[in-house]
Coordinates of C-alpha atoms and ligand atoms in Angstrom, one line a residue:
X218 CA 20.0 6.9 -55.9
X219 CA 18.3 10.2 -56.5
X220 CA 20.0 13.4 -55.1
X221 CA 18.0 14.0 -52.4
X222 CA 18.4 18.0 -51.5
X223 CA 17.2 18.9 -54.7
X224 CA 20.1 20.8 -55.9
X225 CA 21.5 20.0 -59.8
X226 CA 23.9 17.0 -59.6
X227 CA 26.8 17.7 -60.8
X228 CA 27.4 16.9 -64.7
X229 CA 30.8 18.0 -65.3
X230 CA 34.3 16.8 -63.5
X231 CA 36.5 19.4 -66.0
X232 CA 35.5 22.9 -66.5
X233 CA 38.5 23.3 -68.6
X234 CA 39.5 20.5 -70.2
X235 CA 42.7 20.4 -72.7
X236 CA 42.8 19.1 -76.0
X237 CA 45.1 17.8 -78.7
X238 CA 43.5 18.4 -82.0
X239 CA 46.6 20.0 -83.3
X240 CA 50.4 20.7 -82.3
X241 CA 49.5 23.9 -81.9
X242 CA 47.0 22.8 -78.8
X243 CA 50.4 23.0 -77.0
X244 CA 53.6 25.0 -76.6
X245 CA 56.5 24.2 -77.7
X246 CA 57.4 23.5 -73.8
X247 CA 54.7 21.1 -73.3
X248 CA 55.2 19.6 -77.0
X249 CA 59.1 19.4 -75.9
X250 CA 58.2 17.5 -72.5
X251 CA 55.6 15.0 -73.7
X252 CA 58.6 14.1 -76.5
X253 CA 61.5 13.8 -73.8
X254 CA 58.8 11.7 -71.5
X255 CA 58.3 9.4 -73.7
X256 CA 61.9 8.7 -73.8
X257 CA 61.0 8.1 -70.4
X258 CA 58.3 5.9 -70.5
X259 CA 59.7 4.2 -73.2
X260 CA 63.1 3.5 -70.8
X261 CA 60.6 2.1 -67.9
X262 CA 58.6 0.5 -69.5
X263 CA 61.6 -1.6 -71.1
X264 CA 63.0 -2.8 -67.6
X265 CA 59.6 -3.8 -66.9
X266 CA 59.4 -0.9 -64.4
X267 CA 54.8 -0.7 -63.6
X268 CA 53.6 2.6 -63.9
X269 CA 50.1 3.0 -63.3
X270 CA 48.7 6.2 -63.1
X271 CA 45.7 5.9 -65.0
X272 CA 44.1 2.6 -62.6
X273 CA 40.3 3.3 -63.1
X274 CA 40.2 6.0 -66.3
X275 CA 38.7 5.0 -69.5
X276 CA 39.6 5.9 -72.4
X277 CA 36.6 6.3 -75.4
X278 CA 38.2 5.9 -79.2
X279 CA 36.3 6.6 -82.2
X280 CA 37.3 5.1 -85.9
X281 CA 35.2 6.5 -88.2
X282 CA 38.3 5.2 -90.7
X283 CA 40.5 2.5 -90.3
X284 CA 44.0 2.0 -87.7
X285 CA 46.7 -0.5 -86.9
X286 CA 49.0 1.5 -85.3
X287 CA 47.0 4.2 -83.8
X288 CA 44.1 1.5 -81.7
X289 CA 46.5 -0.9 -80.8
X290 CA 49.1 1.8 -79.2
X291 CA 46.6 4.0 -77.3
X292 CA 44.5 0.5 -76.1
X293 CA 47.8 -0.7 -75.0
X294 CA 49.3 2.4 -73.5
X295 CA 46.5 2.7 -71.7
X296 CA 46.3 -0.6 -70.2
X297 CA 50.3 0.0 -69.5
X298 CA 49.3 2.7 -67.6
X299 CA 46.6 1.1 -65.6
X300 CA 43.4 2.1 -67.4
X301 CA 41.8 0.9 -70.0
X302 CA 40.5 1.8 -73.7
X303 CA 37.6 1.1 -75.5
X304 CA 36.9 1.2 -79.1
X305 CA 33.4 2.8 -80.9
X306 CA 32.7 2.4 -84.7
X307 CA 30.1 4.5 -86.7
X308 CA 28.8 0.8 -87.1
X309 CA 28.5 -0.4 -83.4
X310 CA 27.9 3.4 -81.9
X311 CA 25.2 6.0 -82.5
X312 CA 27.0 8.0 -84.7
X313 CA 26.3 5.7 -87.5
X314 CA 22.7 6.4 -87.5
X315 CA 22.5 10.3 -87.0
X316 CA 23.3 11.4 -83.6
X317 CA 25.4 14.7 -82.8
X318 CA 28.3 14.5 -82.2
X319 CA 27.6 17.4 -80.0
X320 CA 25.4 14.7 -78.2
X321 CA 27.7 11.8 -78.1
X322 CA 30.2 14.8 -76.5
X323 CA 28.0 15.6 -73.9
X324 CA 27.6 11.6 -72.8
X325 CA 30.3 10.0 -73.6
X326 CA 32.3 12.9 -70.7
X327 CA 29.9 11.8 -68.0
X328 CA 31.3 8.5 -68.6
X329 CA 35.0 8.1 -69.3
X330 CA 38.2 10.6 -68.8
X331 CA 39.5 10.9 -72.3
X332 CA 38.2 10.7 -75.9
X333 CA 40.2 9.7 -79.2
X334 CA 39.2 10.3 -82.3
X335 CA 40.1 9.4 -86.0
X336 CA 38.0 10.5 -89.0
X337 CA 38.1 12.3 -92.0
X338 CA 36.7 15.8 -91.0
X339 CA 38.7 17.7 -89.0
X340 CA 35.6 19.9 -88.2
X341 CA 34.1 16.9 -86.4
X342 CA 37.2 16.7 -84.3
X343 CA 36.7 19.9 -83.4
X344 CA 33.1 20.4 -82.4
X345 CA 33.1 17.0 -80.2
X346 CA 35.6 18.7 -78.0
X347 CA 33.5 22.1 -78.2
X348 CA 31.1 20.5 -76.5
X349 CA 32.5 17.8 -74.8
X350 CA 34.4 18.5 -70.9
X351 CA 37.1 15.6 -71.0
X352 CA 40.2 15.8 -73.0
X353 CA 39.6 15.5 -76.1
X354 CA 42.6 13.6 -78.9
X355 CA 42.9 13.7 -83.0
X356 CA 43.5 10.4 -84.3
X357 CA 44.4 11.5 -87.6
X358 CA 42.1 14.0 -90.0
X359 CA 42.8 15.1 -92.7
X360 CA 44.1 18.1 -92.1
X361 CA 46.4 16.8 -89.4
X362 CA 47.4 13.8 -87.8
X363 CA 50.0 15.5 -84.3
X364 CA 50.2 11.9 -82.2
X365 CA 51.9 10.7 -85.5
X366 CA 54.2 13.9 -85.5
X367 CA 55.1 13.0 -81.3
X368 CA 56.4 9.3 -82.0
X369 CA 58.9 10.7 -84.8
X370 CA 60.0 13.6 -82.8
X371 CA 60.8 11.4 -80.4
X372 CA 62.5 9.1 -82.8
X373 CA 64.2 11.7 -83.7
X374 CA 65.8 12.7 -80.6
X375 CA 66.7 9.0 -79.4
X376 CA 68.6 8.8 -82.6
X377 CA 70.1 12.2 -82.7
X378 CA 69.9 14.1 -79.4
X379 CA 68.2 17.0 -80.5
X380 CA 65.5 18.4 -83.2
X381 CA 65.8 21.9 -83.1
X382 CA 68.5 23.1 -85.6
X383 CA 67.8 19.6 -87.6
X384 CA 67.1 19.8 -91.2
X385 CA 64.1 17.7 -92.3
X386 CA 63.0 17.1 -95.9
X387 CA 59.1 15.6 -96.4
X388 CA 58.7 14.4 -99.9
X389 CA 55.2 13.6 -101.0
X390 CA 51.4 14.4 -101.0
X391 CA 51.0 17.8 -98.8
X392 CA 48.5 16.4 -97.2
X393 CA 47.6 15.8 -93.4
X394 CA 50.8 14.0 -92.8
X395 CA 52.6 17.6 -94.3
X396 CA 50.5 19.8 -92.9
X397 CA 51.9 18.5 -89.4
X398 CA 55.5 18.7 -90.3
X399 CA 54.6 22.0 -90.9
X400 CA 53.4 23.1 -87.8
X401 CA 55.9 21.3 -86.0
X402 CA 59.1 22.8 -87.6
X403 CA 58.2 26.1 -85.8
X404 CA 57.2 24.9 -82.8
X405 CA 60.1 22.0 -82.7
X406 CA 62.5 24.2 -84.2
X407 CA 63.9 22.2 -87.7
X408 CA 63.9 23.7 -91.0
X409 CA 61.0 22.0 -93.0
X410 CA 61.8 21.5 -96.9
X411 CA 58.9 20.5 -98.8
X412 CA 58.8 18.9 -102.3
X413 CA 55.7 17.7 -104.3
X414 CA 53.7 18.1 -107.3
X415 CA 52.4 21.2 -108.7
X416 CA 48.9 20.5 -107.4
X417 CA 49.1 18.4 -104.6
X418 CA 51.0 21.2 -102.2
X419 CA 49.9 21.6 -98.5
X420 CA 46.3 22.7 -98.0
X421 CA 45.6 26.6 -98.3
X422 CA 46.0 28.9 -95.3
X423 CA 49.1 26.1 -93.6
X424 CA 51.5 28.3 -95.8
X425 CA 53.2 30.5 -95.6
X426 CA 54.6 29.2 -91.5
X427 CA 58.2 30.0 -89.6
X428 CA 61.1 27.5 -90.9
X429 CA 59.3 26.4 -93.6
X430 CA 60.5 26.3 -97.6
X431 CA 58.5 24.5 -100.8
X432 CA 61.4 23.3 -102.7
X433 CA 60.9 22.5 -106.6
X434 CA 62.3 19.2 -106.5
X435 CA 63.2 16.1 -104.0
X436 CA 66.6 16.3 -104.9
X437 CA 66.4 20.1 -103.8
X438 CA 64.8 19.1 -100.3
X439 CA 66.7 15.8 -99.4
X440 CA 70.0 17.6 -100.1
X441 CA 71.8 17.9 -96.6
X442 CA 68.8 16.8 -95.0
X443 CA 69.0 15.1 -90.9
X444 CA 65.5 13.6 -91.8
X445 CA 63.6 12.2 -95.3
X446 CA 60.2 11.5 -94.8
X447 CA 57.0 10.4 -96.9
X448 CA 53.4 9.2 -96.9
X449 CA 51.4 7.6 -99.1
X450 CA 50.1 9.2 -102.2
X451 CA 46.2 8.0 -101.9
X452 CA 45.3 8.8 -98.2
X453 CA 41.7 7.4 -96.8
X454 CA 39.5 9.9 -98.8
X455 CA 41.5 9.8 -102.0
X456 CA 39.7 6.4 -103.1
X457 CA 39.1 6.3 -106.6
X458 CA 42.2 8.9 -107.3
X459 CA 45.0 6.1 -107.4
X460 CA 45.9 6.1 -110.8
X461 CA 45.9 9.7 -111.7
X462 CA 48.0 10.0 -108.3
X463 CA 50.0 7.8 -109.4
X464 CA 50.7 9.3 -112.6
X465 CA 51.4 12.6 -110.8
X466 CA 53.7 11.3 -107.9
X467 CA 56.2 9.8 -110.6
X468 CA 59.7 11.7 -109.6
X469 CA 58.6 11.4 -106.2
X470 CA 59.3 8.1 -104.8
X471 CA 61.8 8.4 -102.0
X472 CA 64.6 5.7 -102.7
X473 CA 67.9 4.9 -101.4
X474 CA 69.2 6.9 -104.2
X475 CA 67.5 9.6 -103.3
X476 CA 68.4 9.7 -99.2
X477 CA 72.0 9.4 -100.5
X478 CA 71.9 12.9 -101.2
X479 CA 71.1 13.8 -97.6
X480 CA 74.2 13.6 -94.8
X481 CA 75.6 10.5 -93.8
X482 CA 73.5 9.7 -90.7
X483 CA 70.3 10.5 -92.7
X484 CA 67.5 8.9 -91.3
X485 CA 64.4 7.9 -93.3
X486 CA 60.6 8.1 -91.2
X487 CA 57.0 6.9 -92.6
X488 CA 54.4 6.9 -90.7
X489 CA 52.8 3.3 -92.1
X490 CA 50.9 1.3 -94.0
X491 CA 53.5 1.6 -96.3
X492 CA 52.5 1.5 -100.5
X493 CA 55.9 -0.8 -101.7
X494 CA 57.0 0.9 -105.6
X495 CA 55.1 4.0 -105.1
X496 CA 55.9 6.6 -102.5
X497 CA 59.1 4.7 -100.8
X498 CA 61.0 2.1 -103.7
X499 CA 60.8 -1.7 -102.8
X500 CA 64.2 -1.6 -100.7
X501 CA 63.8 2.0 -98.6
X502 CA 62.1 0.5 -95.8
X503 CA 64.8 -2.2 -95.1
X504 CA 67.5 0.7 -95.8
X505 CA 69.6 0.7 -91.8
X506 CA 68.9 4.3 -92.6
X507 CA 65.3 3.4 -92.2
X508 CA 64.0 4.1 -88.6
X509 CA 60.6 3.0 -89.4
X510 CA 59.5 0.6 -86.8
X511 CA 60.9 2.0 -84.0
X512 CA 58.9 5.4 -85.2
X513 CA 55.9 2.8 -85.1
X514 CA 56.8 1.6 -81.9
X515 CA 57.2 5.1 -80.2
X516 CA 53.6 5.6 -81.2
X517 CA 53.2 3.6 -78.2
X518 CA 55.2 5.6 -75.6
X519 CA 54.8 9.4 -76.8
X520 CA 51.2 8.6 -76.6
X521 CA 51.7 7.1 -72.8
X522 CA 53.2 10.4 -72.3
X523 CA 50.5 12.5 -74.5
X524 CA 48.0 10.7 -72.2
X525 CA 49.9 11.0 -68.3
X526 CA 50.0 14.6 -69.7
X527 CA 46.5 15.2 -70.4
X528 CA 44.9 13.2 -67.6
X529 CA 47.2 13.4 -64.7
X530 CA 49.9 17.1 -64.7
Ligands
LIG271 N1 50.5 5.5 -88.9 C1 49.0 5.2 -88.7 O1 48.5 6.6 -88.2 O2 48.6 4.4 -88.9 P1 47.5 3.6 -88.8 O3 46.6 4.3 -89.8 O4 47.2 2.0 -88.6 O5 46.7 3.9 -87.4

């Protein structure tokens, strides 16, 4: 119905929304709160306790790159919290036909309660968030994958009871997962040792960072570590470089033998999907020290905690 008063209608419900584009958008206290809340929400889900604070709320998910875990965990998470999620790709929206990101952000801000975006260029999520009046979540860019770090940290507290004071080894490509671990080291208070082949170090401007050391070999990174992490050698956006990268990363495969250098109760994590025979040996995910399936499942619960924080808290 038309506004009969002649005054301008309200168009912005959230004049200053919080966004989650990198871990640095939250304080260390807020991050820890979200991680521990994920543990609570997982237990509530396990015992069948209904908790639906997002009834009537909608999350729009924009995927410019493919996804299994991010898509399913956000959609299932919104459903479990009583809300709804919808998915858009460039093919089925006007983003793929040149409608500006800022216009899309303003329009979606009128219709849904939050937006999650997976896109290659980090500047796209920054532009979207700058124009949006609702919370915007980074579902992975070439620079960072903060939602994965929430799940990884939840998995670490579930197995170890704490994050602060632990030592983490990252072995492999200094790309978005490595960048996110670098940000997490200072905020969560763990020591991070990174081993990457020459030419595949973390992006310029990411280092130096608190609690982070670049070391000269996977063995040096893993020695005495509590947690060993890797990621694929050719991420989305590296298509066509696979053969060169396989050659460059020789010696950087994570295997049970490499993990034997870590603490006896060390854990292994991989954000998945994994390429057996490349960044991990064929048997790494079957090793009892691997918690990759729990880690993947925790995407669901840690992101429910994130959605609750952004939309309810
Ligand atoms: N780890 C992760 O983000 O998985 P997807 O690419 O399947 O979403």
